[in-house]
Short mmCIF file of C-alpha atoms and ligand atoms in Angstrom, two decimals:
data_model
loop_
_atom_site.label_atom_id
_atom_site.label_comp_id
_atom_site.label_asym_id
_atom_site.label_seq_id
_atom_site.Cartn_x
_atom_site.Cartn_y
_atom_site.Cartn_z
CA UNK A 1 120.12 58.47 -55.79
CA UNK A 2 121.89 59.61 -51.90
CA UNK A 3 124.77 61.74 -53.62
CA UNK A 4 128.20 60.65 -53.29
CA UNK A 5 128.89 64.19 -52.10
CA UNK A 6 125.47 64.12 -49.18
CA UNK A 7 127.45 67.41 -47.12
CA UNK A 8 125.42 65.76 -44.39
CA UNK A 9 127.56 63.33 -43.63
CA UNK A 10 130.39 65.04 -43.32
CA UNK A 11 133.06 64.87 -39.53
CA UNK A 12 131.50 68.05 -38.14
CA UNK A 13 134.27 71.07 -36.47
CA UNK A 14 135.35 69.89 -33.10
CA UNK A 15 134.65 72.48 -30.74
CA UNK A 16 136.96 73.76 -28.03
CA UNK A 17 134.69 75.32 -25.10
CA UNK A 18 138.64 75.94 -23.00
CA UNK A 19 140.22 77.24 -25.05
CA UNK A 20 139.64 80.84 -24.47
CA UNK A 21 140.45 84.35 -27.09
CA UNK A 22 141.86 86.08 -23.85
CA UNK A 23 144.81 83.30 -23.59
CA UNK A 24 146.08 83.78 -26.71
CA UNK A 25 149.73 85.36 -25.57
CA UNK A 26 151.03 88.56 -26.96
CA UNK A 27 153.68 87.67 -28.23
CA UNK A 28 152.25 85.68 -30.74
CA UNK A 29 149.12 88.20 -30.79
CA UNK A 30 151.84 91.12 -31.49
CA UNK A 31 153.65 88.33 -34.66
CA UNK A 32 150.37 87.68 -35.89
CA UNK A 33 148.53 90.79 -35.22
CA UNK A 34 145.46 89.34 -37.97
CA UNK A 35 145.01 85.87 -35.97
CA UNK A 36 147.40 84.85 -38.61
CA UNK A 37 149.96 81.52 -37.22
CA UNK A 38 152.13 80.73 -39.74
CA UNK A 39 150.42 77.80 -42.46
CA UNK A 40 151.73 75.45 -43.68
CA UNK A 41 151.52 76.67 -47.78
CA UNK A 42 154.20 79.26 -46.49
CA UNK A 43 155.95 77.29 -45.58
CA UNK A 44 158.20 76.91 -48.37
CA UNK A 45 160.46 73.91 -45.69
CA UNK A 46 157.67 71.87 -45.32
CA UNK A 47 158.67 69.40 -48.71
CA UNK A 48 161.92 69.42 -47.54
CA UNK A 49 160.65 68.57 -43.56
CA UNK A 50 158.05 65.92 -44.61
CA UNK A 51 159.99 63.04 -43.05
CA UNK A 52 156.16 61.23 -42.85
CA UNK A 53 156.24 60.76 -46.65
CA UNK A 54 159.45 58.48 -46.19
CA UNK A 55 158.70 56.84 -43.70
CA UNK A 56 159.32 53.75 -43.56
CA UNK A 57 156.06 51.79 -44.91
CA UNK A 58 155.43 48.22 -45.22
CA UNK A 59 154.94 47.39 -49.70
CA UNK A 60 151.05 44.83 -49.28
CA UNK A 61 152.25 42.71 -52.57
CA UNK A 62 149.74 41.22 -54.79
CA UNK A 63 151.17 37.59 -52.06
CA UNK A 64 150.48 39.39 -49.35
CA UNK A 65 147.16 40.15 -49.98
CA UNK A 66 146.27 37.05 -50.19
CA UNK A 67 146.60 36.31 -46.11
CA UNK A 68 143.48 35.77 -43.96
CA UNK A 69 141.67 39.33 -43.69
CA UNK A 70 142.69 39.46 -39.60
CA UNK A 71 146.91 39.68 -40.75
CA UNK A 72 147.78 42.83 -39.78
CA UNK A 73 149.46 43.31 -42.98
CA UNK A 74 151.11 47.14 -42.76
CA UNK A 75 153.36 48.56 -40.50
CA UNK A 76 153.00 51.92 -39.68
CA UNK A 77 155.39 54.07 -37.99
CA UNK A 78 154.21 55.97 -34.47
CA UNK A 79 154.91 58.81 -35.06
CA UNK A 80 155.48 62.17 -32.07
CA UNK A 81 156.22 65.07 -32.60
CA UNK A 82 157.48 68.17 -30.30
CA UNK A 83 156.44 71.23 -30.06
CA UNK A 84 158.28 74.43 -28.43
CA UNK A 85 157.47 78.48 -28.98
CA UNK A 86 160.81 78.75 -31.92
CA UNK A 87 161.54 75.38 -31.75
CA UNK A 88 164.92 77.10 -31.89
CA UNK A 89 165.71 75.38 -28.15
CA UNK A 90 163.24 73.04 -26.20
CA UNK A 91 161.37 71.15 -28.98
CA UNK A 92 164.85 70.35 -30.86
CA UNK A 93 166.46 69.11 -27.58
CA UNK A 94 163.38 66.55 -26.89
CA UNK A 95 163.29 66.18 -30.84
CA UNK A 96 167.09 64.37 -30.04
CA UNK A 97 166.72 62.48 -26.02
CA UNK A 98 164.29 60.88 -27.77
CA UNK A 99 165.63 59.71 -31.42
CA UNK A 100 168.40 58.89 -29.13
CA UNK A 101 166.51 57.42 -26.89
CA UNK A 102 164.90 55.05 -29.96
CA UNK A 103 167.93 54.02 -31.52
CA UNK A 104 169.34 52.49 -28.19
CA UNK A 105 166.47 50.14 -28.46
CA UNK A 106 167.24 49.53 -32.26
CA UNK A 107 163.74 50.88 -32.43
CA UNK A 108 164.89 53.33 -35.46
CA UNK A 109 162.13 51.95 -37.76
CA UNK A 110 159.07 52.14 -35.94
CA UNK A 111 159.08 55.29 -35.50
CA UNK A 112 158.37 59.17 -37.43
CA UNK A 113 160.47 62.15 -34.18
CA UNK A 114 159.99 65.45 -35.47
CA UNK A 115 159.37 69.45 -33.68
CA UNK A 116 158.32 72.18 -34.71
CA UNK A 117 157.46 75.86 -33.30
CA UNK A 118 154.45 77.47 -32.25
CA UNK A 119 155.66 80.63 -34.62
CA UNK A 120 158.46 80.86 -37.95
CA UNK A 121 160.23 83.38 -36.53
CA UNK A 122 163.55 81.14 -36.68
CA UNK A 123 162.80 79.07 -39.93
CA UNK A 124 165.13 77.28 -41.66
CA UNK A 125 167.98 78.14 -39.89
CA UNK A 126 169.31 75.67 -36.89
CA UNK A 127 169.06 74.67 -33.35
CA UNK A 128 169.93 77.54 -30.17
CA UNK A 129 174.04 76.63 -29.63
CA UNK A 130 173.52 77.29 -26.55
CA UNK A 131 170.75 74.08 -26.30
CA UNK A 132 173.61 71.91 -28.96
CA UNK A 133 176.75 72.49 -27.16
CA UNK A 134 174.31 71.67 -23.91
CA UNK A 135 173.14 68.17 -25.53
CA UNK A 136 176.57 67.58 -27.01
CA UNK A 137 177.73 67.22 -23.68
CA UNK A 138 175.22 64.14 -22.87
CA UNK A 139 176.11 62.56 -26.43
CA UNK A 140 173.06 64.12 -27.70
CA UNK A 141 173.20 64.84 -31.30
CA UNK A 142 170.17 67.34 -32.50
CA UNK A 143 170.15 68.12 -36.59
CA UNK A 144 167.24 69.99 -36.77
CA UNK A 145 165.81 73.10 -38.85
CA UNK A 146 163.60 75.47 -37.53
CA UNK A 147 160.15 75.58 -38.83
CA UNK A 148 156.71 76.43 -37.55
CA UNK A 149 153.89 73.84 -36.98
CA UNK A 150 151.36 73.14 -39.65
CA UNK A 151 148.27 71.60 -40.61
CA UNK A 152 149.33 68.25 -41.53
CA UNK A 153 150.73 67.38 -38.66
CA UNK A 154 147.65 66.93 -36.82
CA UNK A 155 146.33 64.36 -39.94
CA UNK A 156 150.66 62.88 -39.52
CA UNK A 157 151.49 62.44 -36.25
CA UNK A 158 149.63 60.78 -33.84
CA UNK A 159 151.56 61.93 -30.53
CA UNK A 160 151.95 66.14 -30.19
CA UNK A 161 153.76 66.98 -27.30
CA UNK A 162 153.89 70.31 -25.90
CA UNK A 163 156.99 72.05 -23.77
CA UNK A 164 153.84 73.95 -21.89
CA UNK A 165 151.36 75.22 -21.28
CA UNK A 166 150.82 77.79 -23.69
CA UNK A 167 152.17 76.32 -26.84
CA UNK A 168 149.11 73.54 -26.43
CA UNK A 169 146.75 76.72 -26.00
CA UNK A 170 148.33 78.09 -28.99
CA UNK A 171 148.38 74.79 -30.74
CA UNK A 172 144.47 74.12 -30.54
CA UNK A 173 144.15 77.64 -31.10
CA UNK A 174 145.81 76.81 -34.23
CA UNK A 175 144.10 73.94 -35.10
CA UNK A 176 140.94 75.28 -33.82
CA UNK A 177 140.99 77.97 -36.39
CA UNK A 178 143.03 75.32 -38.91
CA UNK A 179 139.74 73.52 -38.24
CA UNK A 180 137.02 76.11 -40.05
CA UNK A 181 139.42 76.33 -43.41
CA UNK A 182 140.20 71.78 -44.21
CA UNK A 183 139.14 68.75 -43.01
CA UNK A 184 141.14 67.38 -39.18
CA UNK A 185 140.79 64.38 -37.56
CA UNK A 186 137.56 65.64 -34.91
CA UNK A 187 139.61 64.19 -32.22
CA UNK A 188 142.95 65.58 -33.15
CA UNK A 189 142.68 68.07 -29.97
CA UNK A 190 143.67 64.75 -27.76
CA UNK A 191 146.70 63.53 -29.21
CA UNK A 192 147.98 67.26 -27.53
CA UNK A 193 149.43 66.29 -24.45
CA UNK A 194 152.22 67.97 -21.63
CA UNK A 195 155.67 67.06 -22.69
CA UNK A 196 155.86 67.66 -18.56
CA UNK A 197 152.45 64.87 -18.22
CA UNK A 198 155.31 62.44 -18.45
CA UNK A 199 157.30 63.26 -15.86
CA UNK A 200 158.69 60.66 -13.53
CA UNK A 201 161.34 61.42 -11.29
CA UNK A 202 160.49 66.31 -11.47
CA UNK A 203 157.09 67.21 -10.23
CA UNK A 204 158.42 70.64 -13.02
CA UNK A 205 154.75 70.59 -15.04
CA UNK A 206 155.93 72.42 -17.55
CA UNK A 207 160.05 72.64 -19.16
CA UNK A 208 161.12 75.92 -18.49
CA UNK A 209 161.97 78.10 -22.42
CA UNK A 210 165.48 78.71 -21.53
CA UNK A 211 165.94 80.88 -24.17
CA UNK A 212 166.48 84.60 -22.27
CA UNK A 213 168.76 82.71 -19.46
CA UNK A 214 171.26 81.85 -18.26
CA UNK A 215 173.36 77.91 -18.97
CA UNK A 216 171.47 76.54 -15.64
CA UNK A 217 168.53 76.84 -17.82
CA UNK A 218 170.07 74.31 -20.02
CA UNK A 219 170.37 71.87 -17.81
CA UNK A 220 167.59 71.95 -16.48
CA UNK A 221 166.42 71.66 -19.74
CA UNK A 222 167.62 68.15 -20.61
CA UNK A 223 167.23 67.04 -16.92
CA UNK A 224 163.56 67.46 -17.71
CA UNK A 225 163.46 66.29 -21.20
CA UNK A 226 165.56 62.93 -20.07
CA UNK A 227 163.01 62.36 -17.94
CA UNK A 228 159.89 62.50 -19.89
CA UNK A 229 161.23 61.07 -22.21
CA UNK A 230 161.93 57.79 -20.72
CA UNK A 231 159.39 57.64 -19.85
CA UNK A 232 157.14 58.08 -22.85
CA UNK A 233 159.42 55.69 -24.96
CA UNK A 234 157.69 52.94 -21.98
CA UNK A 235 153.30 54.66 -22.07
CA UNK A 236 154.08 53.83 -25.83
CA UNK A 237 155.67 50.74 -26.03
CA UNK A 238 153.01 50.04 -22.99
CA UNK A 239 150.44 51.04 -25.17
CA UNK A 240 151.68 49.13 -28.66
CA UNK A 241 152.50 46.30 -27.98
CA UNK A 242 152.90 45.71 -31.49
CA UNK A 243 156.61 48.35 -32.18
CA UNK A 244 158.70 46.26 -30.36
CA UNK A 245 157.23 42.65 -30.93
CA UNK A 246 157.41 43.57 -33.99
P1 LIG B 301 161.68 77.16 -27.68
O1 LIG B 301 162.63 78.89 -27.06
O2 LIG B 301 160.63 77.79 -27.66
O3 LIG B 301 162.46 76.73 -27.03
O4 LIG B 301 162.63 76.86 -29.18
C1 LIG B 301 162.50 80.15 -27.43
C2 LIG B 301 163.57 80.34 -28.36
C3 LIG B 301 163.08 81.58 -29.16
C4 LIG B 301 162.36 82.18 -29.06
C5 LIG B 301 162.25 81.90 -27.07
C6 LIG B 301 161.61 81.04 -26.79
N1 LIG B 301 162.09 84.18 -29.23
O5 LIG B 301 161.55 84.83 -28.81
O6 LIG B 301 162.98 84.08 -30.62
#
């Protein structure tokens, strides 16, 4: 009899040929000298911030279960995670802008939206006051509390949007490292995309870090995010035509 624990059937660990150790941020290397990114086990906020677990689901009742096999009886919200370095400026703003767009389209129940950072330096703190003020002037409220990205994000989110190229590299490096310790989806790296790849009105390829700059930097971040979020929502709706029709 074949063993139920046949390890040869387990998914293989994905290879990331495009990740080079020399591309690691010196800033992150200084913060995490043992090559130890913040782990979700160390995050005391992981339970508070686990929005996925509270996300709306359709309960399958016995009468529904008797419908034909081809009927779509569960409806999982589409989930989007925005990621930057500190999770206090760009990704909280992206979360706020996208949440506002989704709300205006009456689609809140169809989405789970969150943000995270590649470092845990600001964990537990609110978004930067300059980012919150700039967003508020455009009618966007930022409520998020900073938290680092964690392994379960790669299981739970459909799309992970990096604000700049270094963020993307750091996210993929964390995925590679965490995949050695636990089972994560083999194709999770495909979920990681650059935010500006959705921009239609701007040529920028990255959302620049505004932290050490002046007020204009925060306005530029919002201009890029508004452009990217509009096209991101249209893309998701087009590629998942059940979202707006049900
Ligand atoms: P964010 O901006 O990545 O857009 O949240 C930053 C926030 C904090 C730091 C750098 C960038 N920091 O060096 O602490």
